[in-house]
PDB file of C-alpha atoms in Angstrom:
ATOM      1  CA  GLU A   1       0.215  -0.181  -0.198  1.00 26.00           C
ATOM      2  CA  ALA A   2       1.163   3.140  -0.830  1.00 28.00           C
ATOM      3  CA  MET A   3       1.945   5.681   1.978  1.00 27.00           C
ATOM      4  CA  HIS A   4       1.522   9.693   1.035  1.00 27.00           C
ATOM      5  CA  ILE A   5       3.086  12.356   2.809  1.00 26.00           C
ATOM      6  CA  ILE A   6       1.021  15.857   2.716  1.00 25.00           C
ATOM      7  CA  ALA A   7       2.768  19.352   2.661  1.00 28.00           C
ATOM      8  CA  SER A   8       1.003  22.677   2.719  1.00 26.00           C
ATOM      9  CA  ALA A   9       1.299  25.675   2.143  1.00 26.00           C
ATOM     10  CA  ALA A  10       2.861  26.885   5.016  1.00 28.00           C
ATOM     11  CA  GLY A  11       5.488  23.619   5.113  1.00 27.00           C
ATOM     12  CA  ALA A  12       8.733  25.953   4.024  1.00 26.00           C
ATOM     13  CA  GLU A  13      10.715  22.600   4.209  1.00 28.00           C
ATOM     14  CA  VAL A  14       8.501  20.798   1.423  1.00 27.00           C
ATOM     15  CA  ALA A  15       7.755  23.495  -0.721  1.00 30.00           C
ATOM     16  CA  ASN A  16       8.880  26.278  -0.610  1.00 30.00           C
ATOM     17  CA  ILE A  17       8.055  29.212  -3.761  1.00 31.00           C
ATOM     18  CA  ASP A  18       9.305  32.397  -4.471  1.00 33.00           C
ATOM     19  CA  ASP A  19       6.352  34.817  -2.749  1.00 32.00           C
ATOM     20  CA  ARG A  20       5.060  36.227  -6.340  1.00 32.00           C
ATOM     21  CA  TYR A  21       3.501  32.852  -5.703  1.00 31.00           C
ATOM     22  CA  THR A  22       1.302  31.438  -3.396  1.00 31.00           C
ATOM     23  CA  VAL A  23       1.176  27.464  -3.250  1.00 33.00           C
ATOM     24  CA  ALA A  24      -2.094  26.398  -3.647  1.00 32.00           C
ATOM     25  CA  PRO A  25      -3.677  24.704  -0.747  1.00 30.00           C
ATOM     26  CA  ARG A  26      -5.158  21.727  -2.529  1.00 32.00           C
ATOM     27  CA  GLU A  27      -3.537  18.630  -1.056  1.00 35.00           C
ATOM     28  CA  GLU A  28      -2.856  17.276  -4.343  1.00 30.00           C
ATOM     29  CA  LEU A  29      -1.131  20.878  -5.717  1.00 29.00           C
ATOM     30  CA  ALA A  30       1.261  19.758  -2.890  1.00 33.00           C
ATOM     31  CA  LYS A  31       1.590  16.067  -2.091  1.00 38.00           C
ATOM     32  CA  MET A  32       4.652  14.263  -1.580  1.00 36.00           C
ATOM     33  CA  GLN A  33       4.544  10.247  -2.622  1.00 38.00           C
ATOM     34  CA  MET A  34       6.854   7.901  -0.557  1.00 41.00           C
ATOM     35  CA  ASN A  35       5.957   4.421  -2.043  1.00 39.00           C
ATOM     36  CA  GLY A  36       6.818   1.128   0.079  1.00 39.00           C
ATOM     37  CA  LYS A  37       5.205  -0.728   2.951  1.00 39.00           C
ATOM     38  CA  GLU A  38       5.305   0.739   6.295  1.00 40.00           C
ATOM     39  CA  SER A  39       7.836  -1.970   7.230  1.00 41.00           C
ATOM     40  CA  SER A  40      10.136  -0.772   4.349  1.00 41.00           C
ATOM     41  CA  GLN A  41      10.928   2.241   6.313  1.00 40.00           C
ATOM     42  CA  GLU A  42      13.730   0.633   8.291  1.00 55.00           C
ATOM     43  CA  LYS A  43      15.480   1.130   4.982  1.00 68.00           C
ATOM     44  CA  LYS A  44      17.889   3.701   4.033  1.00 79.00           C
ATOM     45  CA  GLY A  45      17.130   7.135   1.982  1.00 84.00           C
ATOM     46  CA  VAL A  46      17.637  10.008   0.385  1.00 88.00           C
ATOM     47  CA  LEU A  47      16.843  13.491   1.210  1.00 87.00           C
ATOM     48  CA  LEU A  48      16.947  14.956  -2.216  1.00 87.00           C
ATOM     49  CA  ASN A  49      16.756  18.992  -2.036  1.00 88.00           C
ATOM     50  CA  VAL A  50      15.840  20.182  -5.438  1.00 88.00           C
ATOM     51  CA  ARG A  51      15.943  23.698  -6.562  1.00 88.00           C
ATOM     52  CA  LEU A  52      13.916  25.290  -9.862  1.00 87.00           C
ATOM     53  CA  VAL A  53      15.855  28.457 -10.681  1.00 88.00           C
ATOM     54  CA  GLU A  54      15.343  31.299 -13.368  1.00 87.00           C
ATOM     55  CA  MET A  55      18.208  32.165 -15.243  1.00 89.00           C
ATOM     56  CA  ASN A  56      19.109  35.450 -16.360  1.00 89.00           C
ATOM     57  CA  GLY A  57      21.379  34.444 -19.012  1.00 88.00           C
ATOM     58  CA  THR A  58      24.564  31.790 -17.096  1.00 87.00           C
ATOM     59  CA  LYS A  59      23.378  34.025 -13.934  1.00 90.00           C
ATOM     60  CA  GLU A  60      20.631  32.838 -11.645  1.00 89.00           C
ATOM     61  CA  LYS A  61      17.612  35.650 -11.147  1.00 89.00           C
ATOM     62  CA  ARG A  62      15.817  33.672  -8.435  1.00 87.00           C
ATOM     63  CA  THR A  63      15.014  30.590  -6.520  1.00 88.00           C
ATOM     64  CA  VAL A  64      10.751  29.719  -8.080  1.00 83.00           C
ATOM     65  CA  ALA A  65      11.061  26.526  -5.571  1.00 82.00           C
ATOM     66  CA  ALA A  66      13.121  24.652  -3.429  1.00 84.00           C
ATOM     67  CA  PRO A  67      10.858  20.882  -2.881  1.00 82.00           C
ATOM     68  CA  ARG A  68      12.352  18.932  -0.489  1.00 81.00           C
ATOM     69  CA  VAL A  69      11.885  14.891  -1.418  1.00 81.00           C
ATOM     70  CA  LEU A  70      12.395  11.626   1.061  1.00 81.00           C
ATOM     71  CA  ALA A  71      12.657   8.798  -1.380  1.00 84.00           C
ATOM     72  CA  ILE A  72      12.816   5.356   0.011  1.00 84.00           C
ATOM     73  CA  ASN A  73      16.407   3.248  -1.755  1.00 87.00           C
ATOM     74  CA  GLU A  74      15.566   2.136  -5.098  1.00 88.00           C
ATOM     75  CA  GLN A  75      12.247   3.817  -5.262  1.00 86.00           C
ATOM     76  CA  GLN A  76      10.656   6.162  -6.797  1.00 87.00           C
ATOM     77  CA  ALA A  77       9.216   9.879  -4.644  1.00 85.00           C
ATOM     78  CA  SER A  78       7.239  12.121  -6.284  1.00 83.00           C
ATOM     79  CA  ILE A  79       5.971  15.866  -5.565  1.00 82.00           C
ATOM     80  CA  LYS A  80       3.424  18.587  -7.094  1.00 80.00           C
ATOM     81  CA  ILE A  81       3.653  22.103  -6.238  1.00 78.00           C
ATOM     82  CA  GLY A  82       0.777  24.622  -8.077  1.00 71.00           C
ATOM     83  CA  GLY A  83       1.480  27.928  -7.418  1.00 63.00           C
ATOM     84  CA  GLN A  84      -0.818  30.358  -8.432  1.00 57.00           C
ATOM     85  CA  PRO A  85       0.221  34.597  -8.961  1.00 54.00           C
ATOM     86  CA  LYS A  86      -0.668  37.159  -6.935  1.00 51.00           C
ATOM     87  CA  ASP A  87       0.379  39.704  -9.404  1.00 55.00           C
ATOM     88  CA  GLY A  88      -1.827  38.292 -12.802  1.00 57.00           C
ATOM     89  CA  GLY A  89       0.868  36.599 -14.500  1.00 66.00           C
ATOM     90  CA  GLU A  90       1.408  32.800 -15.329  1.00 71.00           C
ATOM     91  CA  THR A  91       0.679  30.109 -13.255  1.00 79.00           C
ATOM     92  CA  MET A  92       2.973  27.819 -12.491  1.00 79.00           C
ATOM     93  CA  ASP A  93       2.612  24.295 -11.762  1.00 84.00           C
ATOM     94  CA  ILE A  94       5.538  21.832 -11.613  1.00 84.00           C
ATOM     95  CA  GLU A  95       5.862  17.941 -11.249  1.00 86.00           C
ATOM     96  CA  ILE A  96       9.515  16.200  -9.983  1.00 86.00           C
ATOM     97  CA  LYS A  97       9.797  13.036  -9.790  1.00 88.00           C
ATOM     98  CA  ALA A  98      13.095  10.937  -8.688  1.00 88.00           C
ATOM     99  CA  LYS A  99      14.330   7.866  -7.848  1.00 90.00           C
ATOM    100  CA  PRO A 100      17.680   7.540  -6.011  1.00 90.00           C
ATOM    101  CA  VAL A 101      19.798   4.430  -6.022  1.00 91.00           C
ATOM    102  CA  ILE A 102      22.964   4.399  -2.759  1.00 91.00           C
ATOM    103  CA  GLU A 103      25.214   2.253  -4.898  1.00 91.00           C
ATOM    104  CA  ALA A 104      28.296  -0.274  -3.431  1.00 90.00           C
ATOM    105  CA  ASP A 105      31.029   2.370  -4.166  1.00 90.00           C
ATOM    106  CA  GLY A 106      28.594   5.170  -1.429  1.00 87.00           C
ATOM    107  CA  LEU A 107      28.093   7.190  -4.862  1.00 91.00           C
ATOM    108  CA  ILE A 108      24.131   8.106  -5.703  1.00 92.00           C
ATOM    109  CA  LYS A 109      22.420   7.592  -8.393  1.00 92.00           C
ATOM    110  CA  VAL A 110      19.806  10.004  -8.750  1.00 90.00           C
ATOM    111  CA  SER A 111      17.011   9.244 -12.151  1.00 91.00           C
ATOM    112  CA  LEU A 112      14.864  12.910 -11.793  1.00 89.00           C
ATOM    113  CA  ASP A 113      12.302  13.628 -14.197  1.00 89.00           C
ATOM    114  CA  CYS A 114      10.890  17.583 -13.789  1.00 88.00           C
ATOM    115  CA  ASN A 115       8.236  18.753 -15.688  1.00 88.00           C
ATOM    116  CA  VAL A 116       7.007  22.914 -16.002  1.00 85.00           C
ATOM    117  CA  VAL A 117       3.997  23.929 -17.014  1.00 86.00           C
ATOM    118  CA  LEU A 118       3.197  27.715 -17.174  1.00 81.00           C
ATOM    119  CA  THR A 119      -0.245  28.778 -17.919  1.00 82.00           C
ATOM    120  CA  LYS A 120      -1.211  32.375 -19.057  1.00 78.00           C
ATOM    121  CA  ASP A 121      -4.544  33.747 -21.060  1.00 76.00           C
ATOM    122  CA  GLU A 122      -5.055  29.879 -21.511  1.00 76.00           C
ATOM    123  CA  HIS A 123      -1.748  29.463 -23.462  1.00 83.00           C
ATOM    124  CA  ILE A 124       0.427  26.880 -22.246  1.00 84.00           C
ATOM    125  CA  ASN A 125       4.385  26.499 -21.883  1.00 83.00           C
ATOM    126  CA  GLN A 126       5.337  23.447 -20.789  1.00 85.00           C
ATOM    127  CA  GLN A 127       9.105  22.484 -20.109  1.00 84.00           C
ATOM    128  CA  ARG A 128      10.314  19.492 -19.176  1.00 87.00           C
ATOM    129  CA  LYS A 129      13.607  17.595 -18.382  1.00 86.00           C
ATOM    130  CA  SER A 130      15.011  14.391 -17.807  1.00 89.00           C
ATOM    131  CA  PHE A 131      18.441  13.098 -16.272  1.00 88.00           C
ATOM    132  CA  THR A 132      20.849  10.427 -14.599  1.00 91.00           C
ATOM    133  CA  VAL A 133      23.785  11.733 -12.513  1.00 90.00           C
ATOM    134  CA  ARG A 134      26.232   9.764  -9.629  1.00 91.00           C
ATOM    135  CA  LEU A 135      27.197  12.280  -6.871  1.00 91.00           C
ATOM    136  CA  ARG A 136      28.440  11.607  -3.683  1.00 91.00           C
ATOM    137  CA  ASP A 137      26.589  12.033  -0.306  1.00 92.00           C
ATOM    138  CA  GLY A 138      25.655  15.882  -0.504  1.00 90.00           C
ATOM    139  CA  LYS A 139      27.215  17.047  -3.827  1.00 92.00           C
ATOM    140  CA  THR A 140      25.162  20.039  -6.282  1.00 92.00           C
ATOM    141  CA  PHE A 141      24.361  19.185  -9.914  1.00 91.00           C
ATOM    142  CA  LYS A 142      22.934  21.480 -12.035  1.00 90.00           C
ATOM    143  CA  GLN A 143      20.977  20.914 -15.452  1.00 88.00           C
ATOM    144  CA  ARG A 144      19.906  23.141 -17.305  1.00 89.00           C
ATOM    145  CA  MET A 145      16.293  23.021 -18.546  1.00 86.00           C
ATOM    146  CA  SER A 146      15.946  25.360 -20.984  1.00 84.00           C
ATOM    147  CA  GLN A 147      17.111  29.421 -21.569  1.00 84.00           C
ATOM    148  CA  LYS A 148      14.879  30.737 -18.854  1.00 85.00           C
ATOM    149  CA  TYR A 149      15.188  27.627 -16.032  1.00 87.00           C
ATOM    150  CA  ALA A 150      17.798  24.909 -14.369  1.00 89.00           C
ATOM    151  CA  VAL A 151      16.979  22.266 -11.989  1.00 89.00           C
ATOM    152  CA  GLU A 152      19.476  21.192  -9.336  1.00 90.00           C
ATOM    153  CA  VAL A 153      19.572  18.541  -6.615  1.00 89.00           C
ATOM    154  CA  LYS A 154      21.628  17.826  -3.971  1.00 91.00           C
ATOM    155  CA  PRO A 155      21.035  14.254  -2.233  1.00 90.00           C
ATOM    156  CA  MET A 156      21.834  13.791   1.470  1.00 89.00           C
ATOM    157  CA  ILE A 157      22.187   9.772   2.622  1.00 89.00           C
ATOM    158  CA  ILE A 158      19.195   9.384   5.787  1.00 85.00           C
ATOM    159  CA  GLU A 159      20.275   6.279   7.710  1.00 80.00           C
ATOM    160  CA  ASN A 160      17.007   5.764   9.694  1.00 73.00           C
ATOM    161  CA  ILE A 161      14.237   6.581   7.052  1.00 70.00           C
ATOM    162  CA  SER A 162      11.550   6.538   9.368  1.00 69.00           C
ATOM    163  CA  GLN A 163      13.093   8.657  12.192  1.00 70.00           C
ATOM    164  CA  ALA A 164      13.158  11.530   9.378  1.00 68.00           C
ATOM    165  CA  HIS A 165      10.167  10.508   7.898  1.00 67.00           C
ATOM    166  CA  GLN A 166       8.802  11.745  11.488  1.00 74.00           C
ATOM    167  CA  GLU A 167      10.167  14.773  12.128  1.00 76.00           C
ATOM    168  CA  MET A 168       9.937  16.349   8.677  1.00 72.00           C
ATOM    169  CA  LYS A 169       6.024  15.612   9.913  1.00 78.00           C
ATOM    170  CA  ALA A 170       6.609  17.519  13.221  1.00 83.00           C
ATOM    171  CA  LYS A 171       8.434  20.059  11.402  1.00 82.00           C
ATOM    172  CA  LYS A 172       5.482  20.286   8.805  1.00 81.00           C
ATOM    173  CA  GLU A 173       2.370  20.238  11.732  1.00 88.00           C
ATOM    174  CA  ARG A 174       4.951  22.884  13.482  1.00 89.00           C
ATOM    175  CA  ALA A 175       5.325  25.164  10.562  1.00 88.00           C
ATOM    176  CA  ARG A 176       1.520  24.731  10.006  1.00 89.00           C
ATOM    177  CA  ARG A 177       0.437  25.753  13.509  1.00 91.00           C
ATOM    178  CA  ARG A 178       2.955  29.044  13.354  1.00 91.00           C
ATOM    179  CA  ALA A 179       1.491  29.984  10.161  1.00 91.00           C
ATOM    180  CA  CYS A 180      -2.192  29.126  11.548  1.00 93.00           C
ATOM    181  CA  PHE A 181      -1.276  32.095  14.335  1.00 94.00           C
ATOM    182  CA  ALA A 182       0.075  34.009  11.747  1.00 92.00           C
ATOM    183  CA  ASN A 183      -3.255  34.450  10.186  1.00 92.00           C
ATOM    184  CA  GLN A 184      -5.061  34.334  13.423  1.00 94.00           C
ATOM    185  CA  LYS A 185      -3.133  37.845  14.168  1.00 93.00           C
ATOM    186  CA  VAL A 186      -3.961  39.369  11.000  1.00 93.00           C
ATOM    187  CA  MET A 187      -7.976  38.307  12.176  1.00 94.00           C
ATOM    188  CA  THR A 188      -7.804  38.986  15.300  1.00 94.00           C
ATOM    189  CA  GLN A 189      -6.271  42.819  14.608  1.00 93.00           C
ATOM    190  CA  ALA A 190      -8.886  43.451  11.611  1.00 93.00           C
ATOM    191  CA  LEU A 191     -11.397  42.773  14.181  1.00 94.00           C
ATOM    192  CA  TYR A 192     -10.346  44.936  16.465  1.00 93.00           C
ATOM    193  CA  LEU A 193     -10.106  48.118  14.572  1.00 93.00           C
ATOM    194  CA  TYR A 194     -13.765  47.107  13.011  1.00 93.00           C
ATOM    195  CA  LEU A 195     -15.204  46.873  16.134  1.00 93.00           C
ATOM    196  CA  ASN A 196     -13.547  50.258  17.097  1.00 92.00           C
ATOM    197  CA  ASP A 197     -14.055  52.070  14.206  1.00 93.00           C
ATOM    198  CA  ASN A 198     -18.008  51.044  14.389  1.00 92.00           C
ATOM    199  CA  GLY A 199     -18.023  51.253  18.151  1.00 93.00           C
ATOM    200  CA  LEU A 200     -19.098  47.870  18.289  1.00 92.00           C
ATOM    201  CA  LYS A 201     -18.542  45.220  21.396  1.00 91.00           C
ATOM    202  CA  ALA A 202     -17.657  41.630  20.650  1.00 89.00           C
ATOM    203  CA  SER A 203     -21.039  40.306  22.089  1.00 90.00           C
ATOM    204  CA  ASP A 204     -22.437  42.489  19.005  1.00 91.00           C
ATOM    205  CA  VAL A 205     -20.569  40.032  16.173  1.00 92.00           C
ATOM    206  CA  ASP A 206     -20.602  36.147  15.756  1.00 92.00           C
ATOM    207  CA  ASN A 207     -18.915  34.096  12.908  1.00 91.00           C
ATOM    208  CA  THR A 208     -20.408  35.988  10.382  1.00 92.00           C
ATOM    209  CA  VAL A 209     -18.502  39.289  10.613  1.00 94.00           C
ATOM    210  CA  LEU A 210     -15.205  37.456   9.201  1.00 93.00           C
ATOM    211  CA  LYS A 211     -17.128  38.068   5.769  1.00 92.00           C
ATOM    212  CA  LYS A 212     -17.966  41.485   6.504  1.00 92.00           C
ATOM    213  CA  LEU A 213     -14.508  42.303   7.360  1.00 93.00           C
ATOM    214  CA  VAL A 214     -13.996  41.133   3.696  1.00 92.00           C
ATOM    215  CA  ALA A 215     -16.544  43.080   2.008  1.00 93.00           C
ATOM    216  CA  GLU A 216     -15.340  46.233   3.855  1.00 92.00           C
ATOM    217  CA  GLY A 217     -11.859  46.133   3.253  1.00 92.00           C
ATOM    218  CA  TYR A 218     -10.314  45.441   6.547  1.00 92.00           C
ATOM    219  CA  LEU A 219      -9.545  41.444   5.222  1.00 91.00           C
ATOM    220  CA  THR A 220      -8.388  40.723   1.736  1.00 90.00           C
ATOM    221  CA  SER A 221     -10.264  37.445   2.498  1.00 90.00           C
ATOM    222  CA  VAL A 222     -10.609  35.046   5.256  1.00 91.00           C
ATOM    223  CA  PRO A 223      -7.714  32.736   4.299  1.00 90.00           C
ATOM    224  CA  THR A 224      -7.453  28.500   4.598  1.00 90.00           C
ATOM    225  CA  ASP A 225      -6.456  27.014   7.849  1.00 91.00           C
ATOM    226  CA  PRO A 226      -2.705  25.307   6.739  1.00 88.00           C
ATOM    227  CA  GLY A 227      -2.937  22.020   6.358  1.00 84.00           C
ATOM    228  CA  PHE A 228      -6.498  21.372   5.486  1.00 86.00           C
ATOM    229  CA  GLY A 229      -6.973  23.120   2.086  1.00 81.00           C
ATOM    230  CA  LYS A 230     -10.181  24.320   0.503  1.00 82.00           C
ATOM    231  CA  GLY A 231     -13.328  24.823   2.700  1.00 88.00           C
ATOM    232  CA  SER A 232     -11.121  25.152   5.752  1.00 91.00           C
ATOM    233  CA  GLU A 233     -11.860  29.094   6.485  1.00 92.00           C
ATOM    234  CA  SER A 234     -14.845  27.771   8.639  1.00 93.00           C
ATOM    235  CA  HIS A 235     -12.078  26.785  11.033  1.00 95.00           C
ATOM    236  CA  TYR A 236     -11.695  30.074  12.186  1.00 95.00           C
ATOM    237  CA  LYS A 237     -14.125  31.639  14.656  1.00 94.00           C
ATOM    238  CA  ILE A 238     -15.110  34.692  16.719  1.00 94.00           C
ATOM    239  CA  LYS A 239     -14.082  34.186  20.433  1.00 92.00           C
ATOM    240  CA  GLY A 240     -15.094  37.119  22.416  1.00 88.00           C
ATOM    241  CA  ASN A 241     -13.223  40.089  20.615  1.00 88.00           C
ATOM    242  CA  ARG A 242     -10.267  37.485  18.862  1.00 91.00           C
ATOM    243  CA  VAL A 243     -10.649  35.202  16.264  1.00 94.00           C
ATOM    244  CA  VAL A 244      -9.743  31.322  17.075  1.00 94.00           C
ATOM    245  CA  CYS A 245      -8.735  28.285  14.953  1.00 95.00           C
ATOM    246  CA  THR A 246     -11.111  24.985  16.448  1.00 94.00           C
ATOM    247  CA  GLN A 247      -8.372  22.715  14.916  1.00 92.00           C
ATOM    248  CA  HIS A 248      -5.051  24.648  16.134  1.00 92.00           C
ATOM    249  CA  GLY A 249      -5.976  26.236  19.054  1.00 90.00           C
ATOM    250  CA  SER A 250      -5.646  30.004  20.216  1.00 91.00           C
ATOM    251  CA  LEU A 251      -2.773  32.569  20.107  1.00 81.00           C
ATOM    252  CA  PRO A 252      -0.514  32.526  22.382  1.00 76.00           C
ATOM    253  CA  ALA A 253      -1.585  35.741  24.949  1.00 64.00           C
ATOM    254  CA  ASP A 254       1.430  37.637  23.897  1.00 50.00           C
ATOM    255  CA  ASN A 255       0.795  37.680  20.410  1.00 52.00           C
ATOM    256  CA  LYS A 256      -2.950  38.857  20.339  1.00 51.00           C
ATOM    257  CA  ARG A 257      -2.347  42.385  18.872  1.00 47.00           C
TER     258      ARG A 257
END
């Protein structure tokens, strides 16, 4: 049975998109798949640090995405990242498939397939690059995909993939909680301004006030709850004069405003 590890927008240790883009909250656009049965986790693994780089001639312009893919030795792993532009530019969808093999001499053979799809005004531009390279543990290899993009891979051997898996899950959950608290702080500040401006008390409003905060310009939108995707806006509730989350709890007292 395949095991799926779900990443989120807040999980920067899994998928980091340049701030021109917001990682799509849908799980299928931020998913790392690690194939193999539960018992296979005791095998060695490889952590693949991958970078998709936008180039300006021979120089790097910016890092577009920097996912980290955890793969069992000799098994393929994949990650999909969706980027929705904030500035009305092109939408970017990235799919990376990687299969590492730890060889007897200690070198790591990495077979990598990177597929980038850029969409703007119904025009689709697809760029794809596949290659196989043998690297020493911790060494980096960069391959040009096109005139505009290059992909870089840096493999690192993981002796205990089960422990690494648990550590990555814990890091992602901490990142999601921090992002949720940041959402709560922004919404609580907006609620405070709204109550102040309208001469209202906390007892005068209920959960429907979040939509009013958007309609009246106090918020650009009600955010999704990190890690839960589309529809999780409903996790945010009004409690007194602040906004709390039904899944991640409430913002620590010293950070409410």
